[in-house]
XYZ file of C-alpha atoms in Angstrom:
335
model
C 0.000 0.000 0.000
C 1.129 3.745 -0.651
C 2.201 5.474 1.904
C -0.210 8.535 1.404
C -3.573 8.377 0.522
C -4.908 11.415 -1.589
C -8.512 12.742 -0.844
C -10.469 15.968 -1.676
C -12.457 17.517 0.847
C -14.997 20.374 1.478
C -13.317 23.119 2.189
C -16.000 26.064 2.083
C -19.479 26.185 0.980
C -20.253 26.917 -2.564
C -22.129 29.963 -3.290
C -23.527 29.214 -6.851
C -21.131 27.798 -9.047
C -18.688 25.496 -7.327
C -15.397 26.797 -7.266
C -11.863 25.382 -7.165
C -11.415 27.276 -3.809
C -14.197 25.302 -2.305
C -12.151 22.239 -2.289
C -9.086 21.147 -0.181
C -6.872 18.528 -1.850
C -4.443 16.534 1.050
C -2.780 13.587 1.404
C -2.718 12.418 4.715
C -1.050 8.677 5.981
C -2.608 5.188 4.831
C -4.847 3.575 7.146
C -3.774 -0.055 7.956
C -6.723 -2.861 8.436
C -7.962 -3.565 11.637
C -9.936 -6.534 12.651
C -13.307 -6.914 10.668
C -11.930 -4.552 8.530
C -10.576 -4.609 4.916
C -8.255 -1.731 3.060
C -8.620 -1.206 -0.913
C -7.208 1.333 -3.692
C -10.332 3.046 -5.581
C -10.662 2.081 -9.124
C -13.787 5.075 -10.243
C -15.561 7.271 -8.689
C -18.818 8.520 -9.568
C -19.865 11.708 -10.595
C -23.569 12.948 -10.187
C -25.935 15.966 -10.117
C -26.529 15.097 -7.066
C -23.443 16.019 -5.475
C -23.933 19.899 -5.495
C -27.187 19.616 -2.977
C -25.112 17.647 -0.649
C -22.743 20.664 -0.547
C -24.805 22.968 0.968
C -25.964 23.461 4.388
C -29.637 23.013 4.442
C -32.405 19.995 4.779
C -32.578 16.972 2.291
C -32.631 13.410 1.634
C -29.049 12.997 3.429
C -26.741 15.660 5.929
C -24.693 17.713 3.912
C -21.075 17.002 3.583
C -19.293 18.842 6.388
C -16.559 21.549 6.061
C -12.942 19.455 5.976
C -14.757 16.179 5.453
C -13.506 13.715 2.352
C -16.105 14.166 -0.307
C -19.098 12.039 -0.578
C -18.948 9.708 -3.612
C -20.178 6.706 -4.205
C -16.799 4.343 -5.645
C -15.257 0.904 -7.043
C -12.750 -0.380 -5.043
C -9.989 -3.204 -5.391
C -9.663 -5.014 -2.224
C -5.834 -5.086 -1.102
C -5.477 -6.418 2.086
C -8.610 -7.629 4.302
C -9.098 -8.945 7.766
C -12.625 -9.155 6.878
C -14.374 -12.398 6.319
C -16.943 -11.268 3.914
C -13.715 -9.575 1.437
C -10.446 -11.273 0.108
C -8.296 -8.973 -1.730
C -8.655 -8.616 -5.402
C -12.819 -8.585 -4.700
C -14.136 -5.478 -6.823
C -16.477 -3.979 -4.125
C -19.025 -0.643 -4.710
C -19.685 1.749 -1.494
C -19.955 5.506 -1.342
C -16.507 5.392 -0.276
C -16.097 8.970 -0.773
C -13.151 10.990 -3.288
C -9.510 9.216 -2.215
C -7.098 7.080 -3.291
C -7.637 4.676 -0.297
C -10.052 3.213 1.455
C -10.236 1.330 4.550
C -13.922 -0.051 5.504
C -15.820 -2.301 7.918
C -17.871 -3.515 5.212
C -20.922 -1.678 5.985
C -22.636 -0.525 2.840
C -20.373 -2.353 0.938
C -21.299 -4.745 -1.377
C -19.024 -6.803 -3.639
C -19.545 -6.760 -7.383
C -19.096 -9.457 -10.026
C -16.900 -8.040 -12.893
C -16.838 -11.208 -15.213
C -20.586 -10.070 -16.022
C -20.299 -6.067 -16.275
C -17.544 -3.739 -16.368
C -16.906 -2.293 -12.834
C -18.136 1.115 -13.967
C -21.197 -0.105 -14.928
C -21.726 -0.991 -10.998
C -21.703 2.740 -10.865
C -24.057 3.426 -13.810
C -26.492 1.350 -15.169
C -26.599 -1.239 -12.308
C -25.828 1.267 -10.144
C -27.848 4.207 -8.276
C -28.553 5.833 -12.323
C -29.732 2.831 -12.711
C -32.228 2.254 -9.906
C -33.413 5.812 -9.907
C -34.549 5.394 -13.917
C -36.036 1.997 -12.680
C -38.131 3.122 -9.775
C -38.725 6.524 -10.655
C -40.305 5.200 -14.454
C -42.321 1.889 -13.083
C -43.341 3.040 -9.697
C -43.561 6.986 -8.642
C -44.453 7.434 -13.048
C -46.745 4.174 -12.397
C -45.827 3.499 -16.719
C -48.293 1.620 -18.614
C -48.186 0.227 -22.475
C -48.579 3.012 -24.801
C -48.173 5.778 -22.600
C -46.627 9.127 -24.225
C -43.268 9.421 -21.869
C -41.077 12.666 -22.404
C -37.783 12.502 -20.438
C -35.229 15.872 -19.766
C -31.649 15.359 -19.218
C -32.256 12.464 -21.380
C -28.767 11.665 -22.601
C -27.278 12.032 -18.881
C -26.677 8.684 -16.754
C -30.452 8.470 -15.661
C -32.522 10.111 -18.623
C -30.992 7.759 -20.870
C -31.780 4.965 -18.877
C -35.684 6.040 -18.368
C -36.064 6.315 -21.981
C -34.447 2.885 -22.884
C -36.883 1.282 -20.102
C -39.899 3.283 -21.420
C -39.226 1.610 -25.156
C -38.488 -1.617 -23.591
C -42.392 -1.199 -21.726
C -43.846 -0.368 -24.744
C -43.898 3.463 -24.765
C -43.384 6.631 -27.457
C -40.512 8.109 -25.617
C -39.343 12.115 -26.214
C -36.088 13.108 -24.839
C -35.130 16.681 -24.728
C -30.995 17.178 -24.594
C -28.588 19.807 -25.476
C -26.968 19.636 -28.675
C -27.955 17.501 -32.242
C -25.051 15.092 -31.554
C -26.885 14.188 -28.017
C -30.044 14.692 -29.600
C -28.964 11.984 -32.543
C -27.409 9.274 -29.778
C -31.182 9.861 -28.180
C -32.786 8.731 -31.705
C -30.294 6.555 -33.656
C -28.384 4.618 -31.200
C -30.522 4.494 -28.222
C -34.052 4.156 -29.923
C -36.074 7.533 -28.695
C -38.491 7.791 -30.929
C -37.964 11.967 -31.004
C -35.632 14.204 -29.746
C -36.030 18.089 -29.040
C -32.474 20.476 -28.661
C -33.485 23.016 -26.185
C -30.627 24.658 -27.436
C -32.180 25.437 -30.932
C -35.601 27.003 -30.456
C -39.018 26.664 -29.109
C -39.528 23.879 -26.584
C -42.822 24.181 -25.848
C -43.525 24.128 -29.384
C -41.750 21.109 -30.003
C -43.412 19.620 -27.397
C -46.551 20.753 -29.077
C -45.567 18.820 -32.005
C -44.382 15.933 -30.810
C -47.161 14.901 -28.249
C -50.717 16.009 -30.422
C -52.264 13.799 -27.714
C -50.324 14.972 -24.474
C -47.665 13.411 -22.225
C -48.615 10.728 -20.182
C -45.119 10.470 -18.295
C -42.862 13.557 -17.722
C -39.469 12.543 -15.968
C -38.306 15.694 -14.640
C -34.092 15.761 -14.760
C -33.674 19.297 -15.490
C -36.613 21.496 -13.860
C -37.022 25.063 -14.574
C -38.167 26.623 -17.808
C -38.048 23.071 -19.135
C -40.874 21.604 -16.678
C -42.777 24.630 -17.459
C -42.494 23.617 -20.729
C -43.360 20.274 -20.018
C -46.505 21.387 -17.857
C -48.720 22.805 -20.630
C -48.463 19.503 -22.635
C -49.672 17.526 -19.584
C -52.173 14.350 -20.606
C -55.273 13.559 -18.832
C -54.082 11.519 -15.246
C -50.640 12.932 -15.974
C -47.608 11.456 -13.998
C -44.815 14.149 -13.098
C -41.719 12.105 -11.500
C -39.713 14.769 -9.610
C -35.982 13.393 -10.032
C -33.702 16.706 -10.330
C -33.490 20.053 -11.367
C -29.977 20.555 -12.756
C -31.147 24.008 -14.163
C -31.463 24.906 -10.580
C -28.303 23.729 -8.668
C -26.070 26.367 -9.098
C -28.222 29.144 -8.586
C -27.457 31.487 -5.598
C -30.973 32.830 -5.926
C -34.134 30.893 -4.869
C -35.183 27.660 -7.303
C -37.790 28.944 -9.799
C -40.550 26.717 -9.743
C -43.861 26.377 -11.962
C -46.155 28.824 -12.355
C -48.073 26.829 -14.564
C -48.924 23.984 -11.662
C -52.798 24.542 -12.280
C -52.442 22.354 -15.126
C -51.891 19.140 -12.515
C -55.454 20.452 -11.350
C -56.916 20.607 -14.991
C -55.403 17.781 -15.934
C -56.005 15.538 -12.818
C -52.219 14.844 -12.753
C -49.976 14.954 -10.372
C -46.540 15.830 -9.583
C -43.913 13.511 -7.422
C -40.510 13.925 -5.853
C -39.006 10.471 -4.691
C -35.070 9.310 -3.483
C -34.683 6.007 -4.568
C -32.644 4.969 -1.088
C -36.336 4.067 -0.375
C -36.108 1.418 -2.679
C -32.946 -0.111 -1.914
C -34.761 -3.388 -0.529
C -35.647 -4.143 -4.005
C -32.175 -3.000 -5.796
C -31.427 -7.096 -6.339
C -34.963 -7.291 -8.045
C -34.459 -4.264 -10.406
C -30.216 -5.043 -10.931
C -31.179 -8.654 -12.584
C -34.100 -6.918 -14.802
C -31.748 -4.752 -16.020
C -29.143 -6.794 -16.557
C -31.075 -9.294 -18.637
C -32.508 -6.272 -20.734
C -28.552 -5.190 -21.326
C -27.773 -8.512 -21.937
C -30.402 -9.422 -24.620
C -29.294 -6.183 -26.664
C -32.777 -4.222 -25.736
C -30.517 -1.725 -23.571
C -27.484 0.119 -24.668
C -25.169 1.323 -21.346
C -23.718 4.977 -22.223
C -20.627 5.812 -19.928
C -18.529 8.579 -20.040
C -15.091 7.323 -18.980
C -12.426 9.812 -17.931
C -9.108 8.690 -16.988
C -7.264 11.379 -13.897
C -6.568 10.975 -10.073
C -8.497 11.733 -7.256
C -6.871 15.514 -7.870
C -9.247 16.060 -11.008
C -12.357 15.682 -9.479
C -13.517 18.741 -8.987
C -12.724 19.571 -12.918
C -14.094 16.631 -14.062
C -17.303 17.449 -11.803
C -17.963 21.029 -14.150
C -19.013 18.616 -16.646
C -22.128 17.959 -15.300
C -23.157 21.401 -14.917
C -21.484 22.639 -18.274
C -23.742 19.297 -20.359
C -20.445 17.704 -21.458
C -20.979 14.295 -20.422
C -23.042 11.555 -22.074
C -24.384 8.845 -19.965
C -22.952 8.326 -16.697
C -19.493 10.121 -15.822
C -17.176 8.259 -14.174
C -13.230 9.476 -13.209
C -10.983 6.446 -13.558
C -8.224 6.579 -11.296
C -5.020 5.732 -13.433
């Protein structure tokens, strides 16, 4: 094992945009295994929207991540050395391990991965929380049914494009609204959206208009904002709204704009739901092996955005969320 172990830590709250003075990058002395415990190297780290609400100081789904603590992140690592009877080294095991080079663990939370049957980023993607949040979010809080209308935003990020592979796999029309034509032509040609609307080139709401004559039965909400006003006005009779994310919002250092439009849920006789899919987590193994069978007969394609660094670029590499660079999920290989 190294001597040092690298990690990046919270070093002041972000006020909008994060900034590279909000992080603190250290090395401090490799932990050695204890009993019941087991020591690893990380392997990738995952990169989601979600990490900017954990970086502020208010209520939500989990605390925030405190000033001078290692980053939260959920990560792959390769078992080194283990007096753990549940981990022998070389085991590939996921966690939210946090942003560092090393790792040393109790095994709580962990959970050891097969990679003879998917690539150990995948663990972090498609079987992974993208994964189960497209799963749960679609089939339960959107409640999907055969035929329904689904529009997704976000849609070629790590869980859009999962929601709108599912919703084709169901049976569905599926819309996905993305930045850019060569995101917008992965959407229709590779991953098999039946339309896709650049809300970089014009008009959403009257592409929306166009592409749903007979309403949207499913809106998976990604992106908030002017987008899920957009989305709103288009709303089907017994609507679902899945409340995912609002990546539009994140940054902002003034309050999140919401809907002003939300009558149409009463005209409409839809409704509108937020949902964290740690409630869920009792039926990952359930949703994992559906998945996996749809990825291995060919009916779903797994987009990952790979980039290769140390535990030093992760605040960089991070940006690309929030600047739409990525397609599919991002994930910062350790080299």
């Amino acid at each position: 094992m190294s001597a040092t172990n690298r990690q990046v830590r919270l070093a002041a709250r972000p006020v909008g945009d994060v900034k590279p003075e909000n992080w603190e990058h250290v090395s401090v002395p490799v932990e050695e295994p204890g009993p019941g415990r087991f020591a690893g190297r990380t392997r990738f780290i995952s990169l989601d929207p979600a990490m900017r609400g954990w970086l502020d100081d208010r209520p939500s789904y989990l605390p925030p991540v405190g000033i001078g603590e290692v980053m939260r992140a959920g990560s792959v690592i390769e078992v080194t050395h283990s007096d753990h009877p549940g981990f022998r080294p070389g085991d590939h095991v996921v966690g939210t391990f946090g942003v560092q080079e090393y790792v040393v663990s109790d095994g709580k939370g962990a959970l050891k991965i097969d990679t003879s049957l998917a690539p150990a980023s995948t663990y972090l993607g498609a079987l992974g929380m993208p994964g189960m949040t497209a799963y749960f979010g679609l089939l339960d809080v959107g409640a999907l049914k055969d035929g329904d209308t689904v529009v997704v935003s976000g849609a070629a990020g790590a869980v859009g494009s999962m929601v709108g592979q599912i919703a084709k796999v169901k049976g569905c029309r599926v819309i996905g609204i993305a930045g850019g034509p060569d995101k917008c032509a992965l959407l229709t040609d590779e991953l098999g959206f039946d339309a896709a609307i650049d809300y970089r080139a014009g008009d959403v709401k009257r592409a929306l208009r166009e592409q749903t004559p007979d309403g949207i039965d499913v809106y998976f909400d990604n992106v908030g904002g002017d987008i899920l006003e957009a989305a709103l006005t288009r709303l089907a009779m017994h609507a679902r709204v899945v409340i995912c994310g609002a990546i539009s919002q994140y940054n902002n250092s003034t309050p999140v704009k919401g809907p002003s439009n939300y009558l149409s849920l009463l005209v409409r006789r839809a409704r509108m739901e937020g949902f964290v899919v740690f409630d869920y987590a009792k039926r990952y193994g359930q949703a994992a092996q559906e998945i996996a069978g749809w990825i291995g007969d060919g009916r779903l394609k797994v987009k990952e955005h790979v980039v290769k660094g140390t535990v030093d670029d992760f605040p960089e590499t991070l940006q690309m969320l929030f600047r739409s660079e990525n397609v599919g999920k991002l994930v910062l290989e350790l080299a």
